[in-house]
Structure formats: structure tokens, C-alpha cells
């Protein structure tokens, strides 16, 4: 099982950062490779919310998968479980860091490649997963700061 974890400072308080991240309509703006998402029923926020997500694997291969929020604590944690051809979990954690700042921790767990070419594919899959999570975390941080109207040190933008 592969595991990746990144943490970064965000120039916004936890409640603002969490409010932006939990709104599924913002997903395509910060989720790496995602080109669209739509709710698959009610609820459309919080624990049990499920979304149909369209994305481009490696930037070129169009895929569709479902994503369910399987862990949710307001202003603290959002955990997504991806199901379908691409599967694994992505967890976003939000912690206060001081006045108008917070820490965003992004984690991903994914199964290793299976089958005949598993040993050959393990390295490239790990590299691609790390790159995708880093890009997602970086975009989310920038989008939260733009949403809140501040930059990394909390100044009014």
C-alpha cells in the first residue's frame, strides 16, 4: 500500500479553509486532473456525500469514477474514498496555526500496481501519485487563500 503525506501553511483560518474545501463545486479548480464533478444524490456535503468525478489520468486519458466522503469532522477532516478504475483514499486535515493561519495536511493511500508488470510500474505509479497529491495540495492552498482574500502570511491581497 502506498502512502503519501504533505503539509503546508495556509494564509486563512481553519473555518475558511474548510468551507472552501468542502464545497464540491470548487473541486475541479484544485483537484489535480479533475475536469468536472456532480453530486450523485443527497447529501451533497458531509459524511456519505457521493460525487461522480470526471478526470484525465496522466493529463490525457479521460476517466470517470465515484468519490464518497467517508470521513468528516467539521473544520477538521474531510476523507474521500475513490471507487472504480482508480481507487484509494485522500484525506485533508485542517489544524489552526495562529491568527488567520492554518495547516493543511494532505494524505493519500493507494494500492500498489497488481499483475505481471507490478514491479516495473511501482516506481512510476509512486512518482505520479506524489506529483498529483503535491499539485492538488498546492492548488488547494492557493485557492483557499484567494477565496479568503489573503496570501500566505495573512495579508489582505
PDB file of C-alpha atoms in Angstrom:
ATOM      1  CA  UNK A   1       0.000   0.000   0.000  1.00  0.00           C
ATOM      2  CA  UNK A   2       1.402   3.386  -0.973  1.00  0.00           C
ATOM      3  CA  UNK A   3       1.143   6.295   1.441  1.00  0.00           C
ATOM      4  CA  UNK A   4       1.969   9.954   0.785  1.00  0.00           C
ATOM      5  CA  UNK A   5       1.689  12.916   3.131  1.00  0.00           C
ATOM      6  CA  UNK A   6       2.293  16.644   2.600  1.00  0.00           C
ATOM      7  CA  UNK A   7       1.652  19.582   4.942  1.00  0.00           C
ATOM      8  CA  UNK A   8       1.677  23.315   4.275  1.00  0.00           C
ATOM      9  CA  UNK A   9       0.776  26.623   5.886  1.00  0.00           C
ATOM     10  CA  UNK A  10      -2.353  28.315   4.584  1.00  0.00           C
ATOM     11  CA  UNK A  11      -2.995  32.041   4.904  1.00  0.00           C
ATOM     12  CA  UNK A  12      -6.570  31.564   6.110  1.00  0.00           C
ATOM     13  CA  UNK A  13      -8.225  30.403   9.340  1.00  0.00           C
ATOM     14  CA  UNK A  14      -9.394  26.791   9.618  1.00  0.00           C
ATOM     15  CA  UNK A  15     -13.093  27.620   9.188  1.00  0.00           C
ATOM     16  CA  UNK A  16     -12.473  29.496   5.906  1.00  0.00           C
ATOM     17  CA  UNK A  17     -10.118  26.809   4.575  1.00  0.00           C
ATOM     18  CA  UNK A  18     -12.549  24.037   5.450  1.00  0.00           C
ATOM     19  CA  UNK A  19     -15.560  25.898   3.996  1.00  0.00           C
ATOM     20  CA  UNK A  20     -13.798  26.226   0.654  1.00  0.00           C
ATOM     21  CA  UNK A  21     -12.548  22.625   0.531  1.00  0.00           C
ATOM     22  CA  UNK A  22     -15.871  21.004   1.458  1.00  0.00           C
ATOM     23  CA  UNK A  23     -17.812  22.651  -1.393  1.00  0.00           C
ATOM     24  CA  UNK A  24     -17.774  20.096  -4.253  1.00  0.00           C
ATOM     25  CA  UNK A  25     -18.300  22.833  -6.852  1.00  0.00           C
ATOM     26  CA  UNK A  26     -14.745  24.051  -6.189  1.00  0.00           C
ATOM     27  CA  UNK A  27     -13.195  20.599  -6.724  1.00  0.00           C
ATOM     28  CA  UNK A  28     -12.242  20.982 -10.403  1.00  0.00           C
ATOM     29  CA  UNK A  29     -10.349  24.172  -9.537  1.00  0.00           C
ATOM     30  CA  UNK A  30      -7.974  22.450  -7.128  1.00  0.00           C
ATOM     31  CA  UNK A  31      -8.130  18.665  -7.617  1.00  0.00           C
ATOM     32  CA  UNK A  32      -5.346  17.587  -9.962  1.00  0.00           C
ATOM     33  CA  UNK A  33      -6.681  16.221 -13.252  1.00  0.00           C
ATOM     34  CA  UNK A  34     -10.364  16.706 -12.333  1.00  0.00           C
ATOM     35  CA  UNK A  35     -12.401  18.262 -15.124  1.00  0.00           C
ATOM     36  CA  UNK A  36     -15.856  18.048 -13.535  1.00  0.00           C
ATOM     37  CA  UNK A  37     -17.870  16.750 -10.613  1.00  0.00           C
ATOM     38  CA  UNK A  38     -21.520  16.438  -9.746  1.00  0.00           C
ATOM     39  CA  UNK A  39     -23.377  15.107  -6.711  1.00  0.00           C
ATOM     40  CA  UNK A  40     -24.922  11.650  -7.025  1.00  0.00           C
ATOM     41  CA  UNK A  41     -27.699  12.266  -4.524  1.00  0.00           C
ATOM     42  CA  UNK A  42     -28.386  13.682  -1.135  1.00  0.00           C
ATOM     43  CA  UNK A  43     -26.474  14.692   0.930  1.00  0.00           C
ATOM     44  CA  UNK A  44     -24.181  16.735  -1.289  1.00  0.00           C
ATOM     45  CA  UNK A  45     -21.912  17.711   1.618  1.00  0.00           C
ATOM     46  CA  UNK A  46     -20.573  15.952   4.653  1.00  0.00           C
ATOM     47  CA  UNK A  47     -20.360  12.296   5.576  1.00  0.00           C
ATOM     48  CA  UNK A  48     -21.882   9.990   2.960  1.00  0.00           C
ATOM     49  CA  UNK A  49     -21.940  12.531   0.125  1.00  0.00           C
ATOM     50  CA  UNK A  50     -21.078  10.860  -3.191  1.00  0.00           C
ATOM     51  CA  UNK A  51     -19.933  12.501  -6.416  1.00  0.00           C
ATOM     52  CA  UNK A  52     -19.374  11.449  -9.995  1.00  0.00           C
ATOM     53  CA  UNK A  53     -15.980  12.816 -10.967  1.00  0.00           C
ATOM     54  CA  UNK A  54     -14.520  13.157 -14.452  1.00  0.00           C
ATOM     55  CA  UNK A  55     -10.771  13.477 -14.732  1.00  0.00           C
ATOM     56  CA  UNK A  56      -7.854  12.941 -17.043  1.00  0.00           C
ATOM     57  CA  UNK A  57      -5.346  10.327 -15.924  1.00  0.00           C
ATOM     58  CA  UNK A  58      -1.806  11.485 -16.707  1.00  0.00           C
ATOM     59  CA  UNK A  59      -3.444  14.516 -18.327  1.00  0.00           C
ATOM     60  CA  UNK A  60      -4.705  12.598 -21.360  1.00  0.00           C
ATOM     61  CA  UNK A  61      -6.786   9.501 -20.540  1.00  0.00           C
ATOM     62  CA  UNK A  62     -10.374  10.517 -19.710  1.00  0.00           C
ATOM     63  CA  UNK A  63     -11.883   8.508 -16.842  1.00  0.00           C
ATOM     64  CA  UNK A  64     -14.938   8.679 -14.660  1.00  0.00           C
ATOM     65  CA  UNK A  65     -15.067   7.470 -11.063  1.00  0.00           C
ATOM     66  CA  UNK A  66     -17.167   7.927  -7.953  1.00  0.00           C
ATOM     67  CA  UNK A  67     -15.909   9.638  -4.823  1.00  0.00           C
ATOM     68  CA  UNK A  68     -17.547   9.296  -1.409  1.00  0.00           C
ATOM     69  CA  UNK A  69     -16.849  11.336   1.699  1.00  0.00           C
ATOM     70  CA  UNK A  70     -16.101   8.609   4.235  1.00  0.00           C
ATOM     71  CA  UNK A  71     -14.551  10.718   6.993  1.00  0.00           C
ATOM     72  CA  UNK A  72     -15.885  14.101   8.034  1.00  0.00           C
ATOM     73  CA  UNK A  73     -15.362  16.276  11.084  1.00  0.00           C
ATOM     74  CA  UNK A  74     -16.390  19.887  10.587  1.00  0.00           C
ATOM     75  CA  UNK A  75     -13.414  22.262  10.462  1.00  0.00           C
ATOM     76  CA  UNK A  76     -11.013  19.349  11.000  1.00  0.00           C
ATOM     77  CA  UNK A  77     -11.063  16.454   8.451  1.00  0.00           C
ATOM     78  CA  UNK A  78     -12.510  15.512   5.062  1.00  0.00           C
ATOM     79  CA  UNK A  79     -11.725  11.978   3.864  1.00  0.00           C
ATOM     80  CA  UNK A  80     -12.510  10.930   0.290  1.00  0.00           C
ATOM     81  CA  UNK A  81     -12.664   7.348  -0.948  1.00  0.00           C
ATOM     82  CA  UNK A  82     -12.254   6.879  -4.705  1.00  0.00           C
ATOM     83  CA  UNK A  83     -14.034   3.891  -6.225  1.00  0.00           C
ATOM     84  CA  UNK A  84     -13.903   2.499  -9.733  1.00  0.00           C
ATOM     85  CA  UNK A  85     -10.966   2.017 -12.063  1.00  0.00           C
ATOM     86  CA  UNK A  86      -8.959   4.432  -9.927  1.00  0.00           C
ATOM     87  CA  UNK A  87      -9.284   3.797  -6.204  1.00  0.00           C
ATOM     88  CA  UNK A  88      -7.723   4.766  -2.910  1.00  0.00           C
ATOM     89  CA  UNK A  89      -8.260   7.415  -0.248  1.00  0.00           C
ATOM     90  CA  UNK A  90      -7.376  11.085   0.057  1.00  0.00           C
ATOM     91  CA  UNK A  91      -7.639  12.833   3.422  1.00  0.00           C
ATOM     92  CA  UNK A  92      -7.454  16.565   4.076  1.00  0.00           C
ATOM     93  CA  UNK A  93      -6.749  17.695   7.656  1.00  0.00           C
ATOM     94  CA  UNK A  94      -7.098  21.270   8.865  1.00  0.00           C
ATOM     95  CA  UNK A  95      -5.349  22.500  12.030  1.00  0.00           C
ATOM     96  CA  UNK A  96      -5.141  26.035  13.459  1.00  0.00           C
ATOM     97  CA  UNK A  97      -1.720  27.649  13.304  1.00  0.00           C
ATOM     98  CA  UNK A  98      -2.352  31.085  14.789  1.00  0.00           C
ATOM     99  CA  UNK A  99      -4.116  34.251  13.783  1.00  0.00           C
ATOM    100  CA  UNK A 100      -5.620  33.870  10.301  1.00  0.00           C
ATOM    101  CA  UNK A 101      -3.415  30.832   9.514  1.00  0.00           C
ATOM    102  CA  UNK A 102      -3.853  27.095   9.451  1.00  0.00           C
ATOM    103  CA  UNK A 103      -2.031  23.922   8.480  1.00  0.00           C
ATOM    104  CA  UNK A 104      -3.354  21.824   5.611  1.00  0.00           C
ATOM    105  CA  UNK A 105      -2.201  18.209   5.693  1.00  0.00           C
ATOM    106  CA  UNK A 106      -2.943  16.124   2.597  1.00  0.00           C
ATOM    107  CA  UNK A 107      -2.600  12.342   2.710  1.00  0.00           C
ATOM    108  CA  UNK A 108      -3.192   9.671   0.087  1.00  0.00           C
ATOM    109  CA  UNK A 109      -3.299   5.899   0.408  1.00  0.00           C
ATOM    110  CA  UNK A 110      -3.406   3.782  -2.720  1.00  0.00           C
ATOM    111  CA  UNK A 111      -2.867   0.135  -3.583  1.00  0.00           C
ATOM    112  CA  UNK A 112       0.311  -0.869  -5.387  1.00  0.00           C
ATOM    113  CA  UNK A 113       0.009  -1.959  -9.014  1.00  0.00           C
ATOM    114  CA  UNK A 114      -1.022  -5.596  -9.390  1.00  0.00           C
ATOM    115  CA  UNK A 115      -0.251  -8.121 -12.013  1.00  0.00           C
ATOM    116  CA  UNK A 116       2.580  -9.077 -14.234  1.00  0.00           C
ATOM    117  CA  UNK A 117       4.183  -5.662 -14.572  1.00  0.00           C
ATOM    118  CA  UNK A 118       3.772  -4.611 -10.916  1.00  0.00           C
ATOM    119  CA  UNK A 119       7.484  -4.336 -10.211  1.00  0.00           C
ATOM    120  CA  UNK A 120       8.073  -2.272 -13.332  1.00  0.00           C
ATOM    121  CA  UNK A 121       5.133   0.039 -12.638  1.00  0.00           C
ATOM    122  CA  UNK A 122       5.625   0.584  -8.907  1.00  0.00           C
ATOM    123  CA  UNK A 123       8.163   3.418  -9.247  1.00  0.00           C
ATOM    124  CA  UNK A 124       6.302   5.394 -11.915  1.00  0.00           C
ATOM    125  CA  UNK A 125       2.966   4.960 -10.080  1.00  0.00           C
ATOM    126  CA  UNK A 126       4.507   6.254  -6.835  1.00  0.00           C
ATOM    127  CA  UNK A 127       6.061   9.212  -8.642  1.00  0.00           C
ATOM    128  CA  UNK A 128       2.789  10.062 -10.400  1.00  0.00           C
ATOM    129  CA  UNK A 129       0.792   9.786  -7.156  1.00  0.00           C
ATOM    130  CA  UNK A 130       3.243  12.052  -5.291  1.00  0.00           C
ATOM    131  CA  UNK A 131       3.189  14.598  -8.086  1.00  0.00           C
ATOM    132  CA  UNK A 132      -0.621  14.587  -8.246  1.00  0.00           C
ATOM    133  CA  UNK A 133      -1.036  14.991  -4.471  1.00  0.00           C
ATOM    134  CA  UNK A 134       1.565  17.766  -4.333  1.00  0.00           C
ATOM    135  CA  UNK A 135      -0.154  19.619  -7.193  1.00  0.00           C
ATOM    136  CA  UNK A 136      -3.565  19.137  -5.530  1.00  0.00           C
ATOM    137  CA  UNK A 137      -2.295  20.414  -2.165  1.00  0.00           C
ATOM    138  CA  UNK A 138      -0.573  23.406  -3.759  1.00  0.00           C
ATOM    139  CA  UNK A 139      -3.619  24.366  -5.832  1.00  0.00           C
ATOM    140  CA  UNK A 140      -5.947  23.950  -2.847  1.00  0.00           C
ATOM    141  CA  UNK A 141      -3.744  26.202  -0.720  1.00  0.00           C
ATOM    142  CA  UNK A 142      -3.691  28.918  -3.404  1.00  0.00           C
ATOM    143  CA  UNK A 143      -7.454  28.660  -3.988  1.00  0.00           C
ATOM    144  CA  UNK A 144      -8.216  28.866  -0.246  1.00  0.00           C
ATOM    145  CA  UNK A 145      -6.047  31.963   0.084  1.00  0.00           C
ATOM    146  CA  UNK A 146      -7.731  33.567  -2.935  1.00  0.00           C
ATOM    147  CA  UNK A 147     -11.163  32.627  -1.526  1.00  0.00           C
ATOM    148  CA  UNK A 148     -10.244  34.163   1.832  1.00  0.00           C
ATOM    149  CA  UNK A 149      -8.557  37.182   0.239  1.00  0.00           C
ATOM    150  CA  UNK A 150      -5.143  36.758   1.840  1.00  0.00           C
ATOM    151  CA  UNK A 151      -1.735  35.454   0.909  1.00  0.00           C
ATOM    152  CA  UNK A 152       0.459  33.027   2.846  1.00  0.00           C
ATOM    153  CA  UNK A 153       1.278  35.422   5.688  1.00  0.00           C
ATOM    154  CA  UNK A 154      -2.320  36.573   6.097  1.00  0.00           C
ATOM    155  CA  UNK A 155      -2.007  39.982   4.456  1.00  0.00           C
ATOM    156  CA  UNK A 156      -5.007  41.340   2.609  1.00  0.00           C
ATOM    157  CA  UNK A 157      -4.414  40.573  -1.053  1.00  0.00           C
TER     158      UNK A 157
END
